[in-house]
Coordinates of C-alpha atoms in Angstrom, one line a residue:
M969 CA 57.2 39.8 50.1
D970 CA 55.9 43.0 48.7
D971 CA 52.2 43.3 49.0
E972 CA 51.8 44.7 45.5
H973 CA 52.6 41.2 44.1
I974 CA 49.9 39.5 46.1
P975 CA 46.6 39.1 44.1
Q976 CA 43.9 41.2 45.5
S977 CA 40.2 41.0 45.0
L978 CA 38.8 44.2 43.7
V979 CA 35.1 44.5 44.5
S980 CA 33.3 47.6 43.2
T981 CA 30.0 48.5 44.7
N982 CA 29.4 51.7 42.9
Y983 CA 26.4 50.1 41.1
L984 CA 24.7 49.1 44.3
P985 CA 22.1 51.6 45.6
V986 CA 23.0 53.4 48.8
E987 CA 20.6 54.4 51.5
T988 CA 20.6 58.1 50.5
D989 CA 19.8 57.2 47.0
I990 CA 17.0 55.0 48.1
E991 CA 15.6 57.7 50.3
K992 CA 15.7 60.2 47.4
S993 CA 14.2 57.8 44.9
S994 CA 10.6 57.0 44.5
D995 CA 8.8 54.1 42.8
P996 CA 7.9 55.1 39.2
P997 CA 4.3 54.4 38.3
H998 CA 3.8 51.1 36.6
S999 CA 2.3 51.6 33.1
K1000 CA -0.3 49.3 31.6
A1001 CA 2.3 48.2 29.0
S1002 CA 4.9 47.2 31.7
T1003 CA 2.2 45.2 33.6
W1004 CA 1.3 43.2 30.5
R1005 CA 5.0 42.7 29.8
V1006 CA 5.5 41.2 33.2
K1007 CA 2.5 38.9 32.7
F1008 CA 3.8 37.9 29.3
Y1009 CA 7.2 36.9 30.6
K1010 CA 5.5 35.2 33.6
Y1011 CA 2.9 33.0 31.8
A1012 CA 3.8 33.0 28.0
P1013 CA 6.6 30.4 28.5
F1014 CA 4.2 28.0 30.3
A1015 CA 1.6 28.5 27.5
M1016 CA 4.1 27.8 24.8
H1017 CA 5.4 24.7 26.6
F1018 CA 1.8 23.4 26.9
F1019 CA 1.0 24.2 23.3
V1020 CA 4.1 22.5 21.8
T1021 CA 3.5 19.4 24.0
V1022 CA -0.1 19.0 22.9
L1023 CA 0.8 19.7 19.3
V1024 CA 3.6 17.1 19.1
A1025 CA 1.5 14.5 20.9
T1026 CA -1.5 15.1 18.6
V1027 CA 0.7 14.8 15.5
C1028 CA 2.2 11.5 16.7
L1029 CA -1.1 9.9 17.7
G1030 CA -3.4 11.4 15.1
F1031 CA -1.3 11.8 12.0
L1032 CA 1.8 9.6 12.1
D1033 CA 0.2 6.5 13.7
G1034 CA -0.7 4.0 11.0
R1035 CA 0.8 5.9 8.1
T1036 CA 3.3 4.4 5.7
F1037 CA 6.6 5.9 4.7
N1038 CA 9.2 5.0 2.1
A1039 CA 12.1 2.9 3.2
N1040 CA 15.0 3.6 0.8
S1041 CA 14.0 6.4 -1.6
R1042 CA 11.7 9.4 -1.5
R1043 CA 10.7 8.6 -5.1
P1044 CA 11.2 4.8 -5.5
Q1045 CA 11.4 2.8 -8.7
Y1046 CA 9.6 -0.4 -9.5
Q1047 CA 9.4 -3.1 -12.2
E1048 CA 6.5 -3.2 -14.6
V1049 CA 4.9 -6.4 -15.8
D1050 CA 7.4 -6.7 -18.7
G1051 CA 10.4 -6.1 -16.4
S1052 CA 11.0 -2.4 -17.4
L1053 CA 11.7 0.1 -14.7
S1054 CA 9.5 3.0 -13.8
H1055 CA 9.4 5.7 -11.1
V1056 CA 6.5 6.8 -9.0
T1057 CA 5.1 10.2 -9.8
F1058 CA 5.1 11.6 -6.3
F1059 CA 7.6 12.1 -3.5
A1060 CA 7.1 10.7 0.0
P1061 CA 9.2 11.1 3.2
L1062 CA 11.5 8.3 4.4
Q1063 CA 11.2 6.5 7.6
S1064 CA 14.4 8.2 8.7
D1065 CA 12.9 11.6 8.0
I1066 CA 10.0 10.9 10.4
T1067 CA 12.4 9.6 13.0
T1068 CA 14.5 12.8 12.7
A1069 CA 11.4 15.0 12.8
V1070 CA 10.1 13.3 16.0
S1071 CA 13.5 13.7 17.6
L1072 CA 13.5 17.3 16.6
A1073 CA 10.0 17.8 17.9
A1074 CA 11.0 16.4 21.2
T1075 CA 14.0 18.7 21.3
I1076 CA 11.8 21.8 20.5
T1077 CA 9.5 20.8 23.3
R1078 CA 12.4 20.6 25.7
V1079 CA 13.6 24.0 24.5
A1080 CA 10.1 25.4 25.0
G1081 CA 10.1 24.1 28.6
G1082 CA 13.6 25.4 29.1
W1083 CA 12.4 28.9 28.3
W1084 CA 10.7 29.1 31.7
A1085 CA 12.8 26.5 33.5
T1086 CA 16.1 28.4 32.9
G1087 CA 15.7 30.5 36.0
Y1088 CA 13.8 27.9 38.0
I1089 CA 16.7 27.2 40.3
W1090 CA 17.4 30.8 41.1
R1091 CA 13.7 31.6 41.7
C1092 CA 13.6 28.7 44.2
I1093 CA 16.8 30.1 45.9
F1094 CA 15.1 33.5 46.2
V1095 CA 12.1 31.8 47.9
A1096 CA 14.4 29.8 50.2
M1097 CA 16.4 32.9 51.2
E1098 CA 13.2 34.8 52.0
R1099 CA 11.6 32.0 53.9
G1100 CA 14.1 31.3 56.7
G1101 CA 17.3 31.3 54.6
I1102 CA 19.7 29.0 52.9
S1103 CA 23.5 28.8 53.3
A1104 CA 26.0 30.0 50.7
K1105 CA 27.2 26.4 50.4
G1106 CA 23.6 25.3 49.7
V1107 CA 23.2 28.0 47.0
S1108 CA 26.5 26.8 45.4
Q1109 CA 25.3 23.1 45.4
A1110 CA 21.8 24.0 44.1
I1111 CA 23.0 26.0 41.1
S1112 CA 25.4 23.1 40.3
N1113 CA 22.4 20.7 40.2
R1114 CA 23.5 18.9 43.4
P1115 CA 20.9 18.4 46.1
P1116 CA 22.0 20.4 49.2
A1117 CA 22.2 18.6 52.6
P1118 CA 19.4 19.4 55.1
R1119 CA 21.8 21.4 57.3
H1120 CA 21.9 24.1 54.6
F1121 CA 18.3 25.0 55.2
T1122 CA 16.5 26.8 58.0
R1123 CA 13.1 25.3 57.0
K1124 CA 12.6 21.8 55.7
S1125 CA 9.9 23.0 53.4
N1126 CA 12.5 25.0 51.5
M1127 CA 14.6 21.9 51.1
V1128 CA 11.6 20.0 49.5
I1129 CA 11.1 22.9 47.0
I1130 CA 14.8 22.8 46.0
Y1131 CA 14.8 19.0 45.7
I1132 CA 11.7 18.9 43.5
T1133 CA 13.1 21.7 41.4
L1134 CA 16.4 19.9 40.9
F1135 CA 14.7 16.6 40.1
A1136 CA 12.3 18.2 37.6
T1137 CA 15.0 20.3 35.8
F1138 CA 17.5 17.4 35.8
A1139 CA 15.0 14.8 34.5
F1140 CA 13.7 17.3 31.9
D1141 CA 16.5 16.5 29.5
Y1142 CA 15.6 12.8 29.4
F1143 CA 11.9 12.9 28.6
S1144 CA 12.6 12.7 24.9
A1145 CA 13.5 9.0 25.0
A1146 CA 9.9 8.2 25.9
L1147 CA 8.7 9.9 22.7
T1148 CA 11.3 8.8 20.2
G1149 CA 11.1 5.2 21.5
S1150 CA 7.3 5.1 21.1
F1151 CA 7.5 4.3 17.3
V1152 CA 7.6 0.7 16.1
W1153 CA 8.1 0.3 12.4
E1154 CA 6.2 -2.6 10.6
A1155 CA 6.7 -3.8 7.1
A1156 CA 3.9 -2.5 4.8
V1157 CA 3.2 -1.9 1.1
T1158 CA 1.9 1.0 -0.9
Q1159 CA 0.1 0.4 -4.2
V1160 CA 0.8 2.3 -7.3
P1161 CA -1.0 1.7 -10.7
G1162 CA 1.1 -0.2 -13.2
K1163 CA 1.3 1.2 -16.7
I1164 CA 1.2 -2.2 -18.5
L1165 CA -1.6 -4.8 -18.4
L1166 CA -1.0 -8.4 -17.4
S1167 CA -2.3 -10.4 -20.3
G1168 CA -2.7 -14.1 -21.1
I1169 CA -4.6 -15.2 -18.0
T1170 CA -6.9 -18.1 -18.9
D1171 CA -10.4 -17.7 -17.5
G1172 CA -11.2 -21.5 -17.3
I1173 CA -14.7 -20.7 -18.7
T1174 CA -14.4 -20.8 -22.5
E1175 CA -13.2 -24.3 -23.4
K1176 CA -11.5 -25.3 -26.6
D1177 CA -11.8 -28.6 -28.5
S1178 CA -9.7 -31.1 -26.4
P1179 CA -9.7 -34.9 -26.0
I1180 CA -10.4 -34.5 -22.3
L1181 CA -13.7 -32.7 -22.9
N1182 CA -15.2 -35.8 -24.7
P1183 CA -12.7 -38.5 -23.9
P1184 CA -12.7 -41.2 -26.6
G1185 CA -10.2 -43.4 -24.7
G1186 CA -6.8 -44.4 -26.0
N1187 CA -3.3 -43.0 -25.7
L1188 CA -4.4 -39.4 -26.5
E1189 CA -6.5 -39.1 -23.4
V1190 CA -3.8 -40.8 -21.3
N1191 CA -1.1 -38.4 -22.6
F1192 CA -3.3 -35.4 -21.9
N1193 CA -4.1 -36.4 -18.4
S1194 CA -0.5 -37.3 -17.7
G1195 CA 0.4 -33.7 -18.8
V1196 CA -2.3 -32.3 -16.5
T1197 CA -0.9 -34.4 -13.6
A1198 CA 2.7 -33.3 -14.3
M1199 CA 1.6 -29.6 -14.7
A1200 CA -0.6 -29.6 -11.6
S1201 CA 2.1 -31.2 -9.5
A1202 CA 4.7 -28.7 -10.6
S1203 CA 2.5 -25.7 -10.1
A1204 CA 1.4 -27.0 -6.7
S1205 CA 5.0 -27.2 -5.6
I1206 CA 5.4 -23.5 -6.7
A1207 CA 2.1 -22.3 -5.2
W1208 CA 2.3 -24.1 -1.9
G1209 CA 6.0 -24.4 -1.5
T1210 CA 6.3 -20.7 -0.8
P1211 CA 6.8 -19.5 2.8
Q1212 CA 3.5 -20.0 4.5
S1213 CA 1.9 -17.6 7.0
N1214 CA 1.5 -18.4 10.7
S1215 CA -2.2 -19.0 10.1
M1216 CA -1.3 -21.8 7.7
L1217 CA 1.5 -23.4 9.6
N1218 CA -0.9 -24.5 12.3
I1219 CA -4.2 -25.5 10.7
A1220 CA -6.9 -25.6 13.4
E1221 CA -9.4 -25.8 10.5
P1222 CA -8.8 -26.3 6.8
S1223 CA -7.9 -23.0 5.3
T1224 CA -10.0 -20.9 2.9
T1225 CA -7.0 -19.8 0.9
F1226 CA -6.9 -20.4 -2.8
R1227 CA -3.8 -20.2 -5.0
R1228 CA -3.0 -20.4 -8.6
V1229 CA 0.1 -20.1 -10.7
I1230 CA -0.2 -17.8 -13.7
N1231 CA 2.2 -17.0 -16.5
G1232 CA 3.8 -13.7 -17.1
A1233 CA 3.9 -12.4 -13.5
Q1234 CA 7.5 -13.2 -12.7
Y1235 CA 8.5 -9.5 -12.6
I1236 CA 5.6 -8.3 -10.5
S1237 CA 6.6 -7.6 -6.9
T1238 CA 5.1 -9.5 -4.0
N1239 CA 1.9 -8.1 -2.5
S1240 CA 0.9 -6.5 -5.8
I1241 CA -2.8 -6.6 -6.7
L1242 CA -4.5 -8.0 -9.8
A1243 CA -7.9 -6.5 -10.7
N1244 CA -9.8 -9.7 -11.6
V1245 CA -8.7 -13.3 -11.8
N1246 CA -10.7 -16.5 -11.9
M1247 CA -9.5 -18.8 -9.0
P1248 CA -10.4 -22.4 -8.2
Y1249 CA -12.8 -22.8 -5.3
F1250 CA -13.2 -25.8 -3.1
A1251 CA -15.1 -25.8 0.3
V1252 CA -16.1 -28.7 2.6
D1253 CA -19.4 -28.2 4.4
A1254 CA -19.4 -31.5 6.3
F1255 CA -16.9 -34.3 7.0
E1256 CA -17.8 -37.4 9.0
W1257 CA -15.8 -40.6 9.5
V1258 CA -17.8 -43.8 8.8
R1259 CA -17.4 -46.3 11.5
D1260 CA -18.4 -49.4 9.4
P1261 CA -17.3 -48.8 5.8
H1262 CA -18.8 -52.0 4.5
Q1263 CA -22.3 -50.6 4.9
V1264 CA -21.6 -47.6 2.5
L1265 CA -19.3 -49.0 -0.1
T1266 CA -20.7 -50.5 -3.3
N1267 CA -19.4 -53.5 -5.1
K1268 CA -17.9 -51.2 -7.8
Q1269 CA -16.1 -49.1 -5.3
L1270 CA -14.4 -51.9 -3.3
P1271 CA -12.0 -52.8 -6.2
L1272 CA -10.9 -49.2 -6.3
L1273 CA -8.9 -49.7 -3.1
S1274 CA -6.5 -52.0 -4.9
Q1275 CA -3.1 -50.7 -6.0
N1276 CA -3.7 -51.8 -9.6
A1277 CA -7.2 -50.3 -10.0
S1278 CA -6.2 -47.9 -12.9
E1279 CA -3.5 -45.6 -14.1
Y1280 CA -5.0 -42.8 -12.1
N1281 CA -5.1 -44.8 -8.9
P1282 CA -3.8 -42.6 -6.0
F1283 CA -2.3 -45.6 -4.1
I1284 CA 0.6 -46.1 -6.5
V1285 CA 2.5 -43.9 -4.1
I1286 CA 3.1 -45.4 -0.7
G1287 CA 2.3 -42.8 2.0
N1288 CA 0.0 -42.0 4.8
G1289 CA -2.8 -39.7 3.7
T1290 CA -3.2 -40.7 0.1
G1291 CA -6.7 -41.2 -1.2
G1292 CA -9.4 -38.7 -2.1
L1293 CA -13.0 -38.5 -3.2
L1294 CA -14.1 -42.0 -4.2
P1295 CA -15.5 -42.2 -7.7
D1296 CA -18.5 -44.3 -8.6
A1297 CA -16.6 -46.7 -10.8
V1298 CA -13.2 -45.6 -12.2
W1299 CA -10.4 -43.4 -10.8
G1300 CA -9.8 -40.2 -12.8
Y1301 CA -13.4 -39.3 -13.6
G1302 CA -15.3 -36.6 -11.9
P1303 CA -19.0 -36.5 -11.0
F1304 CA -20.0 -35.1 -14.4
T1305 CA -17.4 -36.8 -16.6
P1306 CA -18.8 -39.9 -18.5
V1307 CA -16.7 -43.0 -18.3
I1308 CA -17.5 -44.0 -21.9
P1309 CA -18.2 -41.7 -24.8
G1310 CA -21.7 -40.3 -24.4
P1311 CA -23.7 -37.4 -23.0
V1312 CA -22.2 -35.5 -20.1
L1313 CA -23.8 -36.4 -16.8
G1314 CA -25.4 -33.1 -15.8
D1315 CA -24.6 -29.5 -16.7
P1316 CA -20.8 -29.0 -16.4
H1317 CA -21.1 -25.3 -16.1
L1318 CA -23.0 -25.4 -12.8
L1319 CA -21.4 -25.2 -9.4
I1320 CA -20.8 -28.8 -8.1
S1321 CA -22.4 -29.4 -4.7
E1322 CA -22.8 -33.0 -3.5
T1323 CA -22.0 -35.6 -0.8
R1324 CA -19.5 -38.3 -1.7
L1325 CA -17.5 -41.0 0.0
F1326 CA -13.9 -40.2 0.8
T1327 CA -11.1 -42.8 1.2
F1328 CA -8.1 -42.2 3.4
R1329 CA -5.2 -44.6 3.4
I1330 CA -2.9 -45.3 6.4
W1331 CA 0.2 -47.4 5.9
F1332 CA 0.9 -49.9 8.6
P1333 CA 4.5 -51.3 8.3
W1334 CA 5.3 -54.8 9.6
S1335 CA 6.9 -54.8 13.0
T1336 CA 8.6 -58.2 12.1
P1337 CA 10.3 -58.5 8.6
Y1338 CA 8.4 -61.6 7.5
Y1339 CA 4.9 -63.0 8.2
T1340 CA 3.4 -66.3 7.2
I1341 CA 0.0 -64.6 7.4
A1342 CA -0.4 -60.8 7.2
P1343 CA -2.0 -59.3 10.3
P1344 CA -5.4 -57.7 9.8
C1345 CA -6.0 -54.0 9.8
P1346 CA -6.9 -52.5 13.2
Q1347 CA -10.6 -52.2 14.2
N1348 CA -12.1 -49.6 16.5
F1349 CA -9.2 -47.4 15.6
T1350 CA -9.2 -43.8 16.9
I1351 CA -8.4 -42.0 13.7
D1352 CA -9.2 -38.5 15.2
P1353 CA -10.1 -37.4 18.7
G1354 CA -13.7 -38.6 19.3
S1355 CA -13.8 -40.7 16.0
E1356 CA -13.4 -44.5 15.9
V1357 CA -13.4 -46.4 12.6
N1358 CA -13.0 -49.9 11.3
F1359 CA -10.4 -50.2 8.6
I1360 CA -10.8 -52.0 5.3
S1361 CA -7.7 -54.1 4.3
G1362 CA -6.1 -53.2 1.0
S1363 CA -3.0 -54.5 -0.8
D1364 CA -0.3 -56.3 1.1
Y1365 CA 3.4 -55.6 0.6
S1366 CA 6.6 -57.1 1.9
E1367 CA 7.0 -54.1 4.1
G1368 CA 3.5 -53.4 5.3
R1369 CA -0.2 -53.3 4.5
D1370 CA -2.7 -50.7 3.2
C1371 CA -5.6 -49.9 5.5
F1372 CA -8.4 -47.6 4.4
A1373 CA -10.8 -45.4 6.4
I1374 CA -14.0 -44.1 4.8
A1375 CA -15.7 -40.7 5.4
N1376 CA -18.8 -38.9 4.2
V1377 CA -17.9 -35.5 2.7
S1378 CA -20.3 -32.7 1.6
Y1379 CA -18.4 -30.2 -0.5
R1380 CA -18.8 -27.5 -3.2
A1381 CA -16.4 -27.0 -6.1
G1382 CA -16.3 -24.3 -8.8
V1383 CA -14.6 -21.0 -9.6
L1384 CA -14.2 -17.9 -7.5
S1385 CA -14.2 -14.7 -9.5
C1386 CA -11.6 -12.9 -7.4
Q1387 CA -11.4 -9.1 -7.2
N1388 CA -8.1 -7.6 -6.1
C1389 CA -6.2 -10.9 -5.8
K1390 CA -2.7 -10.6 -4.3
I1391 CA 0.6 -11.8 -5.7
I1392 CA 2.3 -13.6 -2.9
S1393 CA 5.4 -14.8 -4.8
P1394 CA 6.6 -14.7 -8.4
N1395 CA 3.7 -16.1 -10.6
V1396 CA 1.6 -17.1 -7.6
V1397 CA -1.8 -15.5 -7.0
E1398 CA -3.7 -15.9 -3.8
A1399 CA -7.4 -15.2 -2.9
Q1400 CA -9.3 -15.3 0.3
A1401 CA -12.9 -16.5 0.0
P1402 CA -15.2 -13.7 1.2
S1403 CA -18.1 -14.4 3.4
E1404 CA -20.5 -13.3 0.7
C1405 CA -19.5 -13.8 -3.0
S1406 CA -20.8 -15.3 -6.2
I1407 CA -19.3 -18.7 -6.8
I1408 CA -19.8 -19.9 -10.3
G1409 CA -19.4 -23.3 -12.0
S1410 CA -16.7 -24.3 -14.4
F1411 CA -16.5 -26.8 -17.2
F1412 CA -13.2 -28.1 -15.7
S1413 CA -14.4 -28.6 -12.1
S1414 CA -15.6 -32.2 -12.7
D1415 CA -12.3 -33.1 -14.5
A1416 CA -10.2 -31.5 -11.8
L1417 CA -12.1 -33.4 -9.0
G1418 CA -11.5 -36.7 -10.9
M1419 CA -7.8 -36.1 -11.2
A1420 CA -7.4 -34.6 -7.7
P1421 CA -6.6 -38.0 -5.9
V1422 CA -3.7 -38.9 -8.2
I1423 CA -2.4 -35.3 -8.1
A1424 CA -2.5 -35.3 -4.3
A1425 CA -0.6 -38.6 -4.4
N1426 CA 2.1 -37.0 -6.5
F1427 CA 2.5 -34.3 -3.7
F1428 CA 4.1 -37.0 -1.5
L1429 CA 6.9 -37.5 -4.0
T1430 CA 8.3 -34.0 -3.2
D1431 CA 6.5 -33.0 0.1
Y1432 CA 6.5 -29.3 -1.1
A1433 CA 2.7 -29.0 -1.2
I1434 CA 2.0 -31.2 1.9
P1435 CA 0.3 -29.2 4.7
L1436 CA 2.4 -28.7 7.8
N1437 CA 1.1 -29.1 11.4
Y1438 CA -2.3 -30.1 10.1
G1439 CA -3.5 -31.3 13.5
T1440 CA -6.0 -34.0 12.6
R1441 CA -6.3 -36.5 9.7
R1442 CA -9.6 -34.8 8.8
N1443 CA -7.8 -31.5 8.3
L1444 CA -5.0 -33.3 6.3
A1445 CA -7.6 -35.0 4.0
I1446 CA -9.5 -31.8 3.3
E1447 CA -6.5 -29.6 2.8
L1448 CA -4.8 -32.1 0.4
T1449 CA -8.0 -32.5 -1.6
S1450 CA -8.4 -28.7 -1.8
R1451 CA -4.9 -28.1 -3.0
A1452 CA -5.0 -30.9 -5.5
Y1453 CA -8.3 -29.6 -6.9
Q1454 CA -6.9 -26.1 -7.2
A1455 CA -3.7 -27.3 -9.0
G1456 CA -5.7 -29.6 -11.3
W1457 CA -8.3 -27.0 -12.2
A1458 CA -5.5 -24.4 -13.0
A1459 CA -3.8 -27.0 -15.2
F1460 CA -7.0 -27.9 -17.1
A1461 CA -7.7 -24.1 -17.5
D1462 CA -4.3 -23.4 -19.0
L1463 CA -4.3 -26.4 -21.3
G1464 CA -8.0 -26.4 -22.4
T1465 CA -9.1 -22.7 -22.4
I1466 CA -9.4 -20.4 -25.4
G1467 CA -10.4 -17.2 -23.6
T1468 CA -7.7 -15.1 -21.9
N1469 CA -8.0 -11.9 -19.9
A1470 CA -5.8 -8.8 -19.6
V1471 CA -6.0 -7.2 -16.1
T1472 CA -4.7 -4.1 -14.5
V1473 CA -2.0 -4.4 -11.9
Q1474 CA -1.5 -2.4 -8.7
I1475 CA 2.3 -2.6 -8.1
A1476 CA 3.3 -3.0 -4.5
L1477 CA 6.1 -0.9 -3.2
P1478 CA 7.8 -1.9 0.1
T1479 CA 7.2 0.7 2.8
L1480 CA 7.3 1.0 6.6
R1481 CA 4.2 1.7 8.7
A1482 CA 4.5 3.7 11.8
K1483 CA 2.8 2.1 14.8
T1484 CA 2.8 4.4 17.8
T1485 CA 2.9 3.0 21.3
H1486 CA 0.2 5.2 22.8
W1487 CA 1.1 4.7 26.4
R1488 CA 4.7 5.9 25.8
V1489 CA 3.4 9.1 24.2
Y1490 CA 1.0 9.6 27.1
L1491 CA 3.9 9.1 29.5
W1492 CA 5.9 11.7 27.6
V1493 CA 3.0 14.1 27.8
A1494 CA 2.4 13.3 31.5
L1495 CA 6.0 14.0 32.3
H1496 CA 6.0 17.4 30.6
L1497 CA 2.7 18.3 32.1
W1498 CA 4.0 17.3 35.5
V1499 CA 7.0 19.6 35.2
L1500 CA 4.7 22.3 33.9
V1501 CA 2.4 21.9 36.9
L1502 CA 5.5 22.2 39.2
G1503 CA 6.4 25.4 37.4
L1504 CA 2.9 26.9 37.8
L1505 CA 2.8 25.7 41.4
F1506 CA 6.1 27.4 42.2
T1507 CA 4.8 30.6 40.4
Y1508 CA 1.8 30.5 42.8
I1509 CA 4.2 30.0 45.8
Q1510 CA 6.4 32.9 44.7
S1511 CA 3.4 35.1 44.2
H1512 CA 2.9 35.0 48.0
C1513 CA 6.5 36.1 48.7
E1514 CA 7.5 39.7 49.3
H1515 CA 10.1 39.9 46.5
S1516 CA 8.6 40.7 43.2
W1517 CA 8.6 38.7 40.0
V1518 CA 11.6 39.5 37.8
D1519 CA 11.9 38.9 34.1
D1520 CA 15.5 37.7 34.1
P1521 CA 16.5 36.0 37.4
I1522 CA 20.0 35.3 36.2
M1523 CA 20.7 39.0 35.7
A1524 CA 18.9 39.8 38.9
V1525 CA 21.5 37.9 40.8
F1526 CA 24.2 40.3 39.6
W1527 CA 22.2 43.4 40.7
L1528 CA 21.2 41.9 44.0
D1529 CA 22.5 43.9 47.0
T1530 CA 24.9 41.5 48.8
R1531 CA 27.0 44.1 50.7
A1532 CA 26.0 42.5 54.0
A1533 CA 27.2 39.1 52.9
L1534 CA 30.6 40.1 51.4
P1535 CA 32.5 41.0 54.6
R1536 CA 31.4 37.7 56.2
V1537 CA 32.7 35.3 53.5
S1538 CA 36.0 34.6 52.0
D1539 CA 36.9 36.0 48.6
P1540 CA 35.4 33.5 46.1
W1541 CA 37.9 34.7 43.5
Q1542 CA 40.9 33.4 45.5
P1543 CA 42.0 29.8 44.4
G1544 CA 41.1 27.1 47.0
T1545 CA 38.5 29.3 48.8
E1546 CA 36.0 27.3 50.7
I1547 CA 32.6 28.8 51.4
R1548 CA 31.4 28.8 54.9
E1549 CA 28.5 26.5 55.8
N1550 CA 27.3 27.7 59.2
E1551 CA 25.7 31.0 58.2
M1552 CA 22.4 31.5 56.5
L1553 CA 21.7 33.9 53.7
I1554 CA 18.3 35.7 54.1
L1555 CA 16.6 37.8 51.4
E1556 CA 15.1 41.0 52.9
H1557 CA 12.7 43.4 51.3
N1558 CA 12.9 47.0 52.4
E1559 CA 10.4 49.7 52.1
A1560 CA 11.9 51.2 49.0
G1561 CA 11.4 47.9 47.1
Q1562 CA 15.1 46.9 47.2
Q1563 CA 16.1 43.3 47.8
S1564 CA 19.2 42.7 49.9
V1565 CA 21.0 39.7 51.2
Q1566 CA 21.6 39.5 55.0
V1567 CA 23.7 37.0 56.9

């Protein structure tokens, strides 16, 4: 075969310095500008990498953490009190914008690190060639991000440098996951002022002429109270039938949450804020079961435990837990409500604070269908952990018997003037009793306390307002009475109040709150600083080598004098060429400042 058809490797060495040229040349004096230029290219990338890392971490921890961002629109719309649509007057970034910005910041930080890490591998190869040598095969594997085998190094310390370099530069591209994954998004709200006032909220203070205020007896009073009972039962199902928070699903102690259903708030979004609303207030200061109820009950109170005591008797509904605050003589009348027409007993506008007996019914079904003689109610019964009571027998039925436990209850009832009450569902307002607040009296507090037992009994017909996981019977009794009083007071206020208020509304917009996982941000910073320290450490090691620092190590490879190595290796441009592994490449530094590779 003619040789002219065989591919040849043409290697030109005209650009390489020859010995005569080196002898004739002399080192040009280094100017002050060139010295600063070398220092800039040597240290500026490290400074930029450090600055960007600290800046991104500071923004994530100090600015983004805890802030809220829009979920669906940069300028969301909302419903006003009357149902009309409005837009907010400002723009805000979306949660996706922040996620994109954090990802971009992580990428910029990686690029900043890549500014100095680009030539990191070649610089390590220069050090390995100068300090004992590295084989051509080892160089090929190192620049391909593959750890060379120990046989490719003359000194094991060079192998450690190459391995650390490869690990740092390889893992460098995966640090971003620690930062982008450090954000957890929680549901939150942002308040914007509504343009329309919410009007028609009864204050429960200014009463109008009503039969219930001075009850004359007869059907008019009965019809009014029946309306109150129906309205209170329905509103309680709305107020307490909404999804309950975890703190209310497991009641270790009776809650201090107060709710009220108001009209005209059906279009207001959940978590919106009303400026000022009067809310029913009920708090128990002491609750103690009475071991022997016969010692505390009066002759007028014993007949109240019968099923046929009155039309407001709470025992008309069969169920465990019915009962309530025991009146002095007749069910349906509060502590300040006269039984017969006459003067009101006390000032109805004052906060009610008293100690009163409380009755709690437990239904005991028969274990055998028919009895000749009904078995008595249990005695020395553990009604709650650490509390034993003797029951009083009530009415007997074909299916079971009523047994009543008695307790002493000290309580306060009135009205809480709520500032910044929260809408928790359509038409439902909720207030949390503050530690220090001014609780005022209400004309309807006495009437609501009188109707609370029968209202609580009506709760058992639907179970919507019954507390869940109440724990003890004490907690059930207090929570039922509190909810019944709240529903009853709201019904009396809506039916018997002249004064109404118009309040401002802060409309709640659904947003997302950024919660930064600090340790993941610190991990991301630590990884970048670790690689940065490795780079500075290597810079220190290279400063003790004979070869000088070069601005661009990639281009320096092309200008490196490799004439001594070329005759000893196969032509790498030939297909299938395998590089020899048994010879070491050594970087030598001659007197003229020229670096050359020797085998």
